[in-house]
């Protein structure tokens, strides 16, 4: 992130803080213990149907369970980041899987089982130069 | 669900379909009307005998089934449009089946039709953030699952490339298929990377087209010799905790499901039909991406987990094999007209059970199964019996 650039998050309440302190925000059920990411606006738990979901800050390190390298532009014009890109699933020790983009390493270095840490990074830049930030994971290669 | 003894027998009296292809000069309702009229003729019935219509499509918009029915004739019957992603056609078929099985109607129409938008499938079965993060690429969704399958069972890229080779070989025998040219293993493995480990020829092409059916009670049948009974039509729309990357769903770490969605739909269908995988003489399995056919075959109970690649190499799933799979070339040759795909599968199995599949006819085909998957998620199983 260049100094002085205007930044906006892709969506509010996906993560808290920044830098090393950053953590994803999920929802945890006070009855069954299930955890969801992203957080749910409603308190209703779709696992046990109890109305007891509360915000939970999730750990910032996990393990890669699966990944792929996408070589084509996704349909619909929703995705404005670079192509190709790597994405996959990271399992956090809190007991939740998170679908995520990967960054910070060569695509051929990504492996299942690798540890990965959370990073808040640019997804794309708006026409006026504003950087749109999102969460990604950096595989520890 | 009521047991079979408490519902009426439903038969497929007539079938109709367009060729699967690219129709820049025809509207989707024209394709659908062609399939409906063909199905009527095949059933030897008059349009006025049809009491209700269910029309499956994904991209044709509001009232699209009504437009198709208008081309055949408005007679005051209820027309219901069914959008259920890749299972839209199967879901329309199930509703028509239910209408007759329940005793509410004696003759029902089911049609699946589609004209596909150009380029990759613009799925909206994702949450906004998932769309913005680029998670909505169907081959990539399957790639995540493929990697897990490969790591768990030691399957290789060559294993699922052989699915493409088999299905394109079958497609070459199907005059309705979009692709009617076989491909070699080398061609598949050298095609361009789409989403590692998946390449272009592991992905089904898109297609336009339509297929329709007249369903009725046995009493209403004109030609009893060609009738095929619907032994089961089951739809399972997701189970808690199972990953379905085609709609941004990840596995629950804490509460994994006791039974997966496909396994549940298969169990319920076998139970209702009073038969099992060992009774199937021909199957249509969901090969939108080549590796999907491997785990589909396993989840439907045709072999143990991880065994499909070996059996494929042994020829078990060839047209002359023990369990002929995707005899018409599957989605990989036929193409994927989303809302019509399930109906394309049913069309093929009915042909097979009637013994009308020509050079791709499976031997002694008395019972067949169609499995449609897709975003939502959905898993549809239809079992047909001669």
Short mmCIF file of C-alpha atoms in Angstrom, two decimals:
data_model
loop_
_atom_site.label_atom_id
_atom_site.label_comp_id
_atom_site.label_asym_id
_atom_site.label_seq_id
_atom_site.Cartn_x
_atom_site.Cartn_y
_atom_site.Cartn_z
CA UNK A 1 0.00 0.00 0.00
CA UNK A 2 1.55 3.31 -1.08
CA UNK A 3 1.59 6.07 1.49
CA UNK A 4 -1.14 8.65 1.05
CA UNK A 5 -3.31 6.55 -1.24
CA UNK A 6 -6.97 6.58 -0.38
CA UNK A 7 -8.20 3.12 0.57
CA UNK A 8 -11.62 1.56 1.14
CA UNK A 9 -12.46 -1.97 2.29
CA UNK A 10 -14.24 -4.24 -0.20
CA UNK A 11 -16.98 -4.53 2.42
CA UNK A 12 -17.37 -3.31 6.00
CA UNK A 13 -16.88 -5.77 8.87
CA UNK A 14 -14.86 -8.42 7.02
CA UNK A 15 -11.80 -7.78 9.19
CA UNK A 16 -10.72 -5.75 12.18
CA UNK A 17 -7.58 -3.66 12.74
CA UNK A 18 -4.72 -3.85 10.24
CA UNK A 19 -1.14 -5.01 9.86
CA UNK A 20 -0.05 -7.72 12.31
CA UNK A 21 -3.10 -7.07 14.47
CA UNK A 22 -5.57 -7.84 11.66
CA UNK A 23 -8.15 -10.55 12.20
CA UNK A 24 -11.17 -11.70 10.23
CA UNK A 25 -14.54 -11.09 11.85
CA UNK A 26 -16.82 -14.10 12.06
CA UNK A 27 -19.89 -15.15 14.03
CA UNK A 28 -19.84 -17.79 16.76
CA UNK A 29 -22.89 -19.58 18.14
CA UNK A 30 -23.19 -19.45 21.92
CA UNK A 31 -25.14 -22.74 21.94
CA UNK A 32 -23.55 -25.15 19.43
CA UNK A 33 -20.18 -23.44 18.98
CA UNK A 34 -20.34 -23.32 15.18
CA UNK A 35 -18.35 -20.51 13.58
CA UNK A 36 -19.19 -18.65 10.38
CA UNK A 37 -17.19 -16.38 8.14
CA UNK A 38 -18.06 -13.74 7.05
CA UNK A 39 -20.05 -12.67 10.11
CA UNK A 40 -23.82 -12.89 9.88
CA UNK A 41 -25.97 -9.84 10.46
CA UNK A 42 -28.67 -11.97 12.05
CA UNK A 43 -28.19 -13.78 15.37
CA UNK A 44 -29.89 -16.90 13.98
CA UNK A 45 -27.58 -19.92 13.72
CA UNK A 46 -28.25 -21.95 10.55
CA UNK A 47 -26.61 -24.98 12.14
CA UNK A 48 -28.65 -25.35 15.34
CA UNK A 49 -31.34 -22.71 14.73
CA UNK A 50 -30.55 -21.03 18.07
CA UNK A 51 -30.73 -17.25 18.11
CA UNK A 52 -27.30 -16.82 19.68
CA UNK A 53 -24.69 -15.71 17.15
CA UNK A 54 -22.11 -13.23 18.41
CA UNK A 55 -19.22 -11.54 16.63
CA UNK A 56 -15.91 -13.38 16.99
CA UNK A 57 -12.45 -12.25 15.88
CA UNK A 58 -10.76 -15.19 14.20
CA UNK A 59 -7.09 -16.20 14.33
CA UNK A 60 -4.91 -14.79 11.56
CA UNK A 61 -3.01 -17.98 10.75
CA UNK A 62 -4.27 -21.24 9.28
CA UNK A 63 -3.49 -24.07 6.89
CA UNK A 64 -4.21 -24.35 3.18
CA UNK A 65 -6.59 -27.24 2.47
CA UNK A 66 -7.06 -26.73 -1.28
CA UNK A 67 -6.27 -24.16 -3.97
CA UNK A 68 -6.28 -23.44 -7.69
CA UNK A 69 -4.83 -20.97 -10.12
CA UNK A 70 -7.48 -19.23 -12.22
CA UNK A 71 -6.37 -18.35 -15.75
CA UNK A 72 -9.57 -16.75 -17.02
CA UNK A 73 -11.54 -13.62 -16.20
CA UNK A 74 -14.57 -14.50 -14.04
CA UNK A 75 -17.95 -13.84 -15.65
CA UNK A 76 -20.26 -11.01 -14.73
CA UNK A 77 -17.73 -8.19 -14.26
CA UNK A 78 -17.80 -8.46 -10.44
CA UNK A 79 -14.11 -9.31 -10.08
CA UNK A 80 -11.75 -6.42 -10.87
CA UNK A 81 -8.47 -7.87 -9.61
CA UNK A 82 -5.58 -9.24 -11.66
CA UNK A 83 -5.80 -12.44 -13.75
CA UNK A 84 -4.38 -15.04 -13.33
CA UNK A 85 -4.91 -15.32 -9.59
CA UNK A 86 -4.67 -18.02 -6.95
CA UNK A 87 -7.49 -18.80 -4.57
CA UNK A 88 -8.51 -21.62 -2.29
CA UNK A 89 -9.43 -22.54 1.26
CA UNK A 90 -7.60 -21.89 4.54
CA UNK A 91 -8.67 -23.69 7.70
CA UNK A 92 -8.30 -21.52 10.82
CA UNK A 93 -7.57 -23.05 14.25
CA UNK A 94 -10.86 -21.55 15.51
CA UNK A 95 -12.51 -24.36 13.50
CA UNK A 96 -13.70 -22.61 10.37
CA UNK A 97 -12.79 -22.80 6.69
CA UNK A 98 -12.33 -19.56 4.80
CA UNK A 99 -12.36 -19.12 1.04
CA UNK A 100 -9.58 -16.69 0.19
CA UNK A 101 -7.28 -15.23 -2.43
CA UNK A 102 -3.59 -16.04 -2.03
CA UNK A 103 -0.75 -13.53 -2.33
CA UNK A 104 2.92 -13.05 -1.56
CA UNK A 105 4.41 -16.10 -3.27
CA UNK A 106 4.78 -17.67 -6.70
CA UNK A 107 1.69 -19.69 -7.68
CA UNK A 108 3.76 -22.87 -8.13
CA UNK A 109 4.92 -22.60 -4.52
CA UNK A 110 1.43 -23.05 -3.08
CA UNK A 111 0.82 -26.47 -1.55
CA UNK A 112 -1.92 -27.99 0.57
CA UNK A 113 -0.90 -28.24 4.21
CA UNK A 114 1.17 -25.05 4.10
CA UNK A 115 0.65 -22.49 6.82
CA UNK A 116 -0.75 -19.15 5.64
CA UNK A 117 -1.19 -15.81 7.39
CA UNK A 118 -3.77 -13.10 6.89
CA UNK A 119 -2.88 -9.97 4.94
CA UNK A 120 -5.07 -7.00 4.07
CA UNK A 121 -4.15 -5.95 0.55
CA UNK A 122 -5.28 -4.16 -2.56
CA UNK A 123 -7.76 -6.10 -4.68
CA UNK A 124 -7.99 -3.44 -7.39
CA UNK A 125 -7.84 0.30 -7.94
CA UNK A 126 -10.85 2.46 -8.72
CA UNK A 127 -10.67 4.89 -11.67
CA UNK A 128 -10.00 7.78 -9.23
CA UNK A 129 -7.01 5.94 -7.74
CA UNK A 130 -8.79 4.72 -4.61
CA UNK A 131 -7.49 1.31 -3.57
CA UNK A 132 -10.12 -1.28 -2.71
CA UNK A 133 -8.73 -3.55 -0.01
CA UNK A 134 -9.61 -7.13 0.80
CA UNK A 135 -8.38 -10.00 2.92
CA UNK A 136 -5.91 -12.46 1.43
CA UNK A 137 -3.62 -15.13 2.83
CA UNK A 138 0.14 -15.36 2.37
CA UNK A 139 1.41 -18.95 2.20
CA UNK A 140 4.55 -19.50 4.29
CA UNK A 141 6.80 -21.01 1.62
CA UNK B 1 -42.24 -38.19 1.06
CA UNK B 2 -45.05 -40.72 0.59
CA UNK B 3 -43.99 -44.30 -0.22
CA UNK B 4 -44.49 -45.49 -3.83
CA UNK B 5 -47.59 -47.49 -2.85
CA UNK B 6 -49.41 -44.27 -1.93
CA UNK B 7 -48.69 -42.44 -5.19
CA UNK B 8 -49.79 -43.20 -8.75
CA UNK B 9 -47.52 -44.74 -11.36
CA UNK B 10 -46.21 -42.09 -13.78
CA UNK B 11 -44.93 -42.94 -17.25
CA UNK B 12 -43.00 -41.00 -19.86
CA UNK B 13 -45.32 -41.20 -22.86
CA UNK B 14 -43.42 -39.00 -25.26
CA UNK B 15 -40.04 -37.34 -25.69
CA UNK B 16 -38.77 -34.57 -27.94
CA UNK B 17 -35.51 -32.67 -28.28
CA UNK B 18 -33.63 -30.29 -30.53
CA UNK B 19 -30.05 -30.93 -31.46
CA UNK B 20 -27.70 -29.36 -28.88
CA UNK B 21 -25.79 -26.55 -30.50
CA UNK B 22 -25.47 -22.86 -31.12
CA UNK B 23 -28.57 -21.12 -32.44
CA UNK B 24 -27.89 -17.42 -33.01
CA UNK B 25 -30.95 -17.17 -35.28
CA UNK B 26 -33.53 -18.93 -33.10
CA UNK B 27 -35.21 -17.79 -29.90
CA UNK B 28 -35.31 -20.00 -26.81
CA UNK B 29 -39.11 -20.28 -26.98
CA UNK B 30 -38.82 -21.61 -30.54
CA UNK B 31 -36.40 -24.30 -29.38
CA UNK B 32 -38.71 -25.20 -26.48
CA UNK B 33 -41.77 -25.32 -28.75
CA UNK B 34 -39.95 -27.68 -31.12
CA UNK B 35 -39.21 -30.06 -28.24
CA UNK B 36 -42.81 -29.85 -26.94
CA UNK B 37 -44.35 -30.55 -30.36
CA UNK B 38 -41.95 -33.47 -30.94
CA UNK B 39 -42.83 -34.91 -27.52
CA UNK B 40 -46.55 -34.59 -28.26
CA UNK B 41 -46.19 -36.40 -31.59
CA UNK B 42 -44.04 -39.05 -29.97
CA UNK B 43 -46.74 -39.58 -27.32
CA UNK B 44 -49.41 -39.61 -30.07
CA UNK B 45 -51.36 -37.06 -28.03
CA UNK B 46 -53.20 -33.83 -28.71
CA UNK B 47 -52.02 -30.63 -27.06
CA UNK B 48 -55.47 -30.20 -25.49
CA UNK B 49 -54.89 -33.36 -23.44
CA UNK B 50 -51.99 -31.71 -21.56
CA UNK B 51 -53.28 -30.39 -18.23
CA UNK B 52 -50.28 -28.60 -16.74
CA UNK B 53 -46.82 -27.43 -17.82
CA UNK B 54 -43.50 -26.97 -16.00
CA UNK B 55 -40.77 -25.14 -17.92
CA UNK B 56 -37.15 -25.16 -16.74
CA UNK B 57 -34.59 -22.57 -17.80
CA UNK B 58 -31.96 -20.41 -16.12
CA UNK B 59 -31.21 -17.43 -18.35
CA UNK B 60 -34.46 -16.90 -20.29
CA UNK B 61 -36.10 -14.57 -17.79
CA UNK B 62 -39.60 -13.85 -16.59
CA UNK B 63 -42.40 -15.85 -18.13
CA UNK B 64 -40.09 -17.58 -20.59
CA UNK B 65 -41.99 -20.87 -20.33
CA UNK B 66 -45.20 -19.03 -21.15
CA UNK B 67 -43.59 -17.78 -24.34
CA UNK B 68 -42.80 -21.36 -25.30
CA UNK B 69 -46.32 -22.55 -24.52
CA UNK B 70 -47.75 -19.64 -26.54
CA UNK B 71 -46.03 -21.10 -29.59
CA UNK B 72 -47.91 -24.36 -29.06
CA UNK B 73 -51.20 -22.80 -27.98
CA UNK B 74 -52.63 -21.20 -24.85
CA UNK B 75 -55.35 -23.48 -23.51
CA UNK B 76 -55.76 -22.06 -20.02
CA UNK B 77 -53.55 -24.64 -18.32
CA UNK B 78 -51.20 -23.54 -15.54
CA UNK B 79 -47.66 -22.81 -16.74
CA UNK B 80 -44.94 -22.61 -14.12
CA UNK B 81 -41.38 -21.48 -14.79
CA UNK B 82 -38.68 -23.34 -12.92
CA UNK B 83 -35.23 -21.87 -12.25
CA UNK B 84 -33.07 -24.26 -10.24
CA UNK B 85 -29.61 -23.68 -11.74
CA UNK B 86 -28.22 -26.70 -13.59
CA UNK B 87 -31.03 -28.83 -12.13
CA UNK B 88 -33.80 -26.64 -13.59
CA UNK B 89 -34.83 -29.20 -16.21
CA UNK B 90 -34.73 -32.08 -13.72
CA UNK B 91 -36.73 -29.98 -11.27
CA UNK B 92 -39.37 -29.18 -13.92
CA UNK B 93 -39.55 -32.91 -14.67
CA UNK B 94 -39.98 -33.66 -10.97
CA UNK B 95 -42.86 -31.17 -10.66
CA UNK B 96 -44.61 -32.71 -13.68
CA UNK B 97 -44.03 -36.13 -12.13
CA UNK B 98 -45.50 -34.95 -8.82
CA UNK B 99 -48.55 -33.48 -10.57
CA UNK B 100 -49.41 -36.88 -12.03
CA UNK B 101 -48.20 -39.05 -9.13
CA UNK B 102 -50.32 -37.05 -6.67
CA UNK B 103 -53.48 -37.60 -8.69
CA UNK B 104 -53.99 -33.90 -9.37
CA UNK B 105 -53.43 -34.26 -13.14
CA UNK B 106 -53.40 -37.14 -15.61
CA UNK B 107 -51.16 -35.58 -18.28
CA UNK B 108 -48.32 -33.12 -17.64
CA UNK B 109 -45.60 -31.48 -19.70
CA UNK B 110 -42.02 -30.93 -18.58
CA UNK B 111 -39.62 -29.01 -20.76
CA UNK B 112 -36.08 -27.74 -20.25
CA UNK B 113 -34.74 -25.12 -22.63
CA UNK B 114 -31.91 -22.65 -22.86
CA UNK B 115 -30.02 -20.21 -25.00
CA UNK B 116 -26.73 -19.65 -23.21
CA UNK B 117 -25.14 -16.24 -22.75
CA UNK B 118 -21.68 -16.10 -24.34
CA UNK B 119 -18.53 -16.83 -22.36
CA UNK B 120 -18.11 -18.36 -18.91
CA UNK B 121 -21.30 -19.12 -16.96
CA UNK B 122 -22.34 -15.93 -15.13
CA UNK B 123 -23.47 -17.71 -11.97
CA UNK B 124 -25.20 -15.62 -9.36
CA UNK B 125 -25.29 -18.46 -6.82
CA UNK B 126 -22.70 -16.57 -4.77
CA UNK B 127 -22.73 -13.86 -2.12
CA UNK B 128 -21.63 -10.39 -3.35
CA UNK B 129 -18.20 -10.54 -1.67
CA UNK B 130 -17.52 -13.95 -3.21
CA UNK B 131 -18.33 -12.56 -6.66
CA UNK B 132 -16.03 -9.58 -6.11
CA UNK B 133 -13.21 -11.88 -4.93
CA UNK B 134 -13.42 -13.98 -8.12
CA UNK B 135 -14.72 -17.18 -6.55
CA UNK B 136 -17.40 -17.62 -9.27
CA UNK B 137 -15.40 -19.51 -11.89
CA UNK B 138 -16.98 -22.91 -12.36
CA UNK B 139 -13.86 -24.78 -13.51
CA UNK B 140 -12.00 -23.27 -10.54
CA UNK B 141 -14.73 -24.41 -8.15
CA UNK B 142 -14.31 -27.94 -9.47
CA UNK B 143 -10.51 -27.58 -9.41
CA UNK B 144 -10.62 -27.13 -5.61
CA UNK B 145 -12.58 -30.38 -5.28
CA UNK B 146 -10.41 -32.14 -7.87
CA UNK B 147 -7.22 -31.42 -5.94
CA UNK B 148 -8.78 -32.88 -2.78
CA UNK B 149 -9.91 -35.98 -4.72
CA UNK B 150 -6.45 -36.44 -6.27
CA UNK B 151 -4.71 -36.12 -2.91
CA UNK B 152 -7.12 -38.48 -1.16
CA UNK B 153 -7.16 -41.28 -3.74
CA UNK B 154 -4.00 -40.77 -5.80
CA UNK B 155 -6.02 -39.97 -8.93
CA UNK B 156 -4.10 -38.26 -11.71
CA UNK B 157 -4.79 -35.74 -14.45
CA UNK B 158 -4.65 -38.63 -16.89
CA UNK B 159 -7.48 -40.35 -14.98
CA UNK B 160 -9.97 -37.58 -15.54
CA UNK B 161 -8.65 -36.82 -19.01
CA UNK B 162 -9.81 -40.34 -19.89
CA UNK B 163 -13.37 -39.29 -18.94
CA UNK B 164 -13.21 -36.63 -21.66
CA UNK B 165 -11.82 -39.19 -24.13
CA UNK B 166 -14.64 -41.67 -23.31
CA UNK B 167 -17.40 -39.07 -23.47
CA UNK B 168 -16.18 -37.49 -26.70
CA UNK B 169 -16.00 -41.00 -28.19
CA UNK B 170 -19.65 -41.55 -27.20
CA UNK B 171 -20.61 -38.10 -28.46
CA UNK B 172 -19.28 -39.02 -31.89
CA UNK B 173 -22.12 -41.56 -32.05
CA UNK B 174 -24.78 -39.01 -31.10
CA UNK B 175 -26.20 -36.91 -33.94
CA UNK B 176 -27.72 -34.53 -31.32
CA UNK B 177 -24.40 -33.78 -29.56
CA UNK B 178 -22.76 -30.39 -29.94
CA UNK B 179 -19.31 -31.99 -30.34
CA UNK B 180 -19.28 -35.12 -32.50
CA UNK B 181 -15.54 -35.48 -32.94
CA UNK B 182 -13.47 -37.77 -30.67
CA UNK B 183 -10.36 -36.39 -28.96
CA UNK B 184 -7.12 -38.12 -27.95
CA UNK B 185 -5.64 -38.25 -24.47
CA UNK B 186 -2.77 -36.06 -25.71
CA UNK B 187 -5.17 -33.42 -27.03
CA UNK B 188 -6.94 -33.28 -23.66
CA UNK B 189 -3.74 -33.09 -21.62
CA UNK B 190 -2.22 -30.47 -23.91
CA UNK B 191 -5.28 -28.20 -24.00
CA UNK B 192 -4.85 -24.84 -22.31
CA UNK B 193 -4.94 -24.52 -18.52
CA UNK B 194 -8.20 -23.01 -17.24
CA UNK B 195 -7.91 -23.52 -13.48
CA UNK B 196 -5.18 -25.94 -12.41
CA UNK B 197 -5.40 -28.95 -12.56
CA UNK B 198 -8.29 -28.48 -15.01
CA UNK B 199 -7.76 -27.75 -18.70
CA UNK B 200 -10.11 -26.61 -21.43
CA UNK B 201 -11.04 -30.11 -22.60
CA UNK B 202 -11.94 -31.14 -19.05
CA UNK B 203 -14.73 -28.54 -19.16
CA UNK B 204 -18.06 -29.08 -20.90
CA UNK B 205 -18.91 -26.65 -23.68
CA UNK B 206 -22.06 -24.55 -23.44
CA UNK B 207 -24.96 -25.26 -25.77
CA UNK B 208 -28.44 -24.08 -26.69
CA UNK B 209 -31.37 -26.42 -27.07
CA UNK B 210 -34.43 -27.97 -25.50
CA UNK B 211 -35.88 -31.32 -24.48
CA UNK B 212 -39.44 -32.02 -23.38
CA UNK B 213 -41.57 -34.85 -22.06
CA UNK B 214 -45.21 -35.82 -21.81
CA UNK B 215 -45.79 -37.56 -18.50
CA UNK B 216 -49.06 -39.33 -17.76
CA UNK B 217 -50.82 -42.17 -16.03
CA UNK B 218 -50.59 -45.63 -17.61
CA UNK B 219 -54.29 -45.37 -18.46
CA UNK B 220 -53.74 -42.33 -20.67
CA UNK B 221 -50.99 -44.00 -22.71
CA UNK B 222 -51.41 -44.44 -26.47
CA UNK B 223 -48.37 -46.63 -27.09
CA UNK B 224 -47.77 -48.95 -24.15
CA UNK B 225 -44.78 -50.68 -25.75
CA UNK B 226 -42.66 -47.52 -25.78
CA UNK B 227 -43.62 -46.21 -22.33
CA UNK B 228 -41.00 -45.84 -19.61
CA UNK B 229 -41.95 -45.67 -15.93
CA UNK B 230 -40.58 -42.98 -13.62
CA UNK B 231 -39.44 -45.19 -10.74
CA UNK B 232 -38.14 -42.26 -8.66
CA UNK B 233 -37.59 -38.53 -8.96
CA UNK B 234 -35.75 -37.08 -5.98
CA UNK B 235 -34.27 -33.64 -5.36
CA UNK B 236 -31.88 -32.92 -2.49
CA UNK B 237 -30.95 -29.27 -2.12
CA UNK B 238 -27.89 -29.29 0.10
CA UNK B 239 -26.96 -30.71 3.48
CA UNK B 240 -25.45 -28.74 6.34
CA UNK B 241 -21.68 -28.63 6.51
CA UNK B 242 -20.76 -29.94 3.07
CA UNK B 243 -18.57 -27.87 0.77
CA UNK B 244 -20.11 -26.87 -2.55
CA UNK B 245 -17.63 -24.47 -4.10
CA UNK B 246 -20.03 -23.79 -7.01
CA UNK B 247 -21.99 -21.62 -4.60
CA UNK B 248 -19.26 -20.50 -2.22
CA UNK B 249 -19.96 -23.10 0.48
CA UNK B 250 -17.05 -24.50 2.50
CA UNK B 251 -16.97 -27.58 4.73
CA UNK B 252 -17.98 -27.12 8.34
CA UNK B 253 -14.94 -28.04 10.43
CA UNK B 254 -16.96 -28.67 13.58
CA UNK B 255 -20.09 -30.25 12.11
CA UNK B 256 -19.33 -32.25 8.97
CA UNK B 257 -22.44 -33.95 7.52
CA UNK B 258 -23.12 -37.61 8.32
CA UNK B 259 -24.15 -38.09 4.69
CA UNK B 260 -23.32 -35.97 1.64
CA UNK B 261 -25.96 -34.39 -0.58
CA UNK B 262 -25.39 -36.72 -3.56
CA UNK B 263 -25.30 -39.80 -1.37
CA UNK B 264 -28.54 -38.72 0.33
CA UNK B 265 -30.34 -38.11 -2.97
CA UNK B 266 -29.17 -41.48 -4.30
CA UNK B 267 -30.20 -43.34 -1.15
CA UNK B 268 -33.68 -41.80 -1.23
CA UNK B 269 -34.11 -42.54 -4.94
CA UNK B 270 -33.00 -46.18 -4.63
CA UNK B 271 -35.27 -46.59 -1.63
CA UNK B 272 -38.28 -45.17 -3.46
CA UNK B 273 -37.60 -47.15 -6.63
CA UNK B 274 -36.99 -50.35 -4.70
CA UNK B 275 -33.69 -51.02 -6.42
CA UNK B 276 -30.00 -50.23 -6.08
CA UNK B 277 -26.99 -49.20 -8.11
CA UNK B 278 -26.43 -52.83 -9.10
CA UNK B 279 -29.74 -52.73 -11.02
CA UNK B 280 -28.77 -49.85 -13.32
CA UNK B 281 -28.09 -50.80 -16.95
CA UNK B 282 -27.26 -47.29 -18.15
CA UNK B 283 -26.43 -44.07 -16.28
CA UNK B 284 -26.19 -40.39 -17.03
CA UNK B 285 -23.83 -38.77 -14.56
CA UNK B 286 -22.90 -35.15 -14.12
CA UNK B 287 -19.73 -34.40 -16.09
CA UNK B 288 -19.82 -30.61 -16.36
CA UNK B 289 -16.14 -31.01 -15.45
CA UNK B 290 -14.50 -34.35 -16.29
CA UNK B 291 -13.29 -35.29 -12.77
CA UNK B 292 -16.83 -34.78 -11.44
CA UNK B 293 -17.94 -37.91 -13.28
CA UNK B 294 -15.41 -39.97 -11.30
CA UNK B 295 -16.59 -38.96 -7.83
CA UNK B 296 -20.19 -38.82 -8.99
CA UNK B 297 -20.05 -42.51 -9.96
CA UNK B 298 -18.59 -43.30 -6.54
CA UNK B 299 -21.07 -41.21 -4.55
CA UNK B 300 -23.98 -42.81 -6.41
CA UNK B 301 -22.79 -46.18 -5.15
CA UNK B 302 -21.56 -47.75 -8.41
CA UNK B 303 -18.20 -48.51 -6.81
CA UNK B 304 -16.20 -47.74 -3.68
CA UNK B 305 -14.57 -44.35 -3.10
CA UNK B 306 -11.43 -43.94 -5.18
CA UNK B 307 -12.17 -46.93 -7.44
CA UNK B 308 -13.73 -45.12 -10.42
CA UNK B 309 -10.41 -44.25 -12.17
CA UNK B 310 -9.36 -47.93 -12.26
CA UNK B 311 -12.78 -49.12 -13.44
CA UNK B 312 -12.79 -46.41 -16.12
CA UNK B 313 -9.49 -47.76 -17.48
CA UNK B 314 -10.96 -51.28 -17.43
CA UNK B 315 -13.81 -50.09 -19.67
CA UNK B 316 -16.58 -50.62 -17.10
CA UNK B 317 -18.19 -47.28 -18.04
CA UNK B 318 -17.94 -47.74 -21.83
CA UNK B 319 -21.10 -48.25 -23.88
CA UNK B 320 -20.39 -52.00 -24.00
CA UNK B 321 -19.13 -52.07 -20.41
CA UNK B 322 -20.93 -53.23 -17.27
CA UNK B 323 -22.19 -49.74 -16.34
CA UNK B 324 -22.40 -47.59 -19.48
CA UNK B 325 -22.03 -43.96 -18.37
CA UNK B 326 -22.94 -40.88 -20.43
CA UNK B 327 -23.73 -42.91 -23.53
CA UNK B 328 -24.74 -39.75 -25.43
CA UNK B 329 -21.39 -38.10 -24.72
CA UNK B 330 -22.51 -36.41 -21.51
CA UNK B 331 -22.26 -32.68 -20.94
CA UNK B 332 -18.74 -32.85 -22.37
CA UNK B 333 -20.02 -33.74 -25.87
CA UNK B 334 -23.69 -32.79 -25.70
CA UNK B 335 -22.87 -29.40 -24.24
CA UNK B 336 -24.40 -27.69 -21.22
CA UNK B 337 -27.62 -25.76 -21.88
CA UNK B 338 -28.11 -25.13 -18.14
CA UNK B 339 -31.87 -25.29 -17.79
CA UNK B 340 -32.16 -28.09 -20.35
CA UNK B 341 -29.29 -30.30 -19.23
CA UNK B 342 -31.29 -32.52 -16.87
CA UNK B 343 -33.88 -33.05 -19.62
CA UNK B 344 -31.09 -33.95 -22.06
CA UNK B 345 -30.04 -36.72 -19.68
CA UNK B 346 -33.59 -38.03 -19.31
CA UNK B 347 -34.06 -37.95 -23.10
CA UNK B 348 -31.02 -40.19 -23.55
CA UNK B 349 -32.02 -42.71 -20.89
CA UNK B 350 -35.55 -43.00 -22.33
CA UNK B 351 -34.03 -43.65 -25.78
CA UNK B 352 -31.76 -46.29 -24.28
CA UNK B 353 -34.59 -48.03 -22.42
CA UNK B 354 -36.71 -48.06 -25.57
CA UNK B 355 -33.80 -49.54 -27.49
CA UNK B 356 -33.74 -46.55 -29.85
CA UNK B 357 -30.21 -45.28 -29.20
CA UNK B 358 -28.80 -46.57 -32.49
CA UNK B 359 -25.02 -47.10 -32.64
CA UNK B 360 -24.63 -46.11 -28.98
CA UNK B 361 -27.29 -48.51 -27.70
CA UNK B 362 -26.36 -50.19 -24.40
CA UNK B 363 -27.24 -53.86 -24.24
CA UNK B 364 -30.35 -55.02 -22.37
CA UNK B 365 -31.08 -51.60 -20.91
CA UNK B 366 -34.10 -52.00 -18.64
CA UNK B 367 -33.33 -49.53 -15.85
CA UNK B 368 -31.43 -46.25 -15.98
CA UNK B 369 -30.45 -43.35 -13.76
CA UNK B 370 -29.90 -39.64 -14.38
CA UNK B 371 -27.98 -37.47 -11.96
CA UNK B 372 -27.93 -33.69 -12.26
CA UNK B 373 -25.85 -31.56 -9.89
CA UNK B 374 -25.30 -27.92 -9.64
CA UNK B 375 -25.24 -24.62 -7.91
CA UNK B 376 -27.79 -23.99 -5.27
CA UNK B 377 -26.72 -26.67 -4.40
CA UNK B 378 -28.92 -29.35 -5.90
CA UNK B 379 -28.62 -33.06 -6.53
CA UNK B 380 -31.40 -34.55 -8.64
CA UNK B 381 -31.80 -38.28 -9.21
CA UNK B 382 -34.29 -39.70 -11.68
CA UNK B 383 -34.63 -43.46 -12.08
CA UNK B 384 -36.46 -44.75 -15.15
CA UNK B 385 -37.62 -48.32 -15.79
CA UNK B 386 -38.80 -50.08 -18.92
#
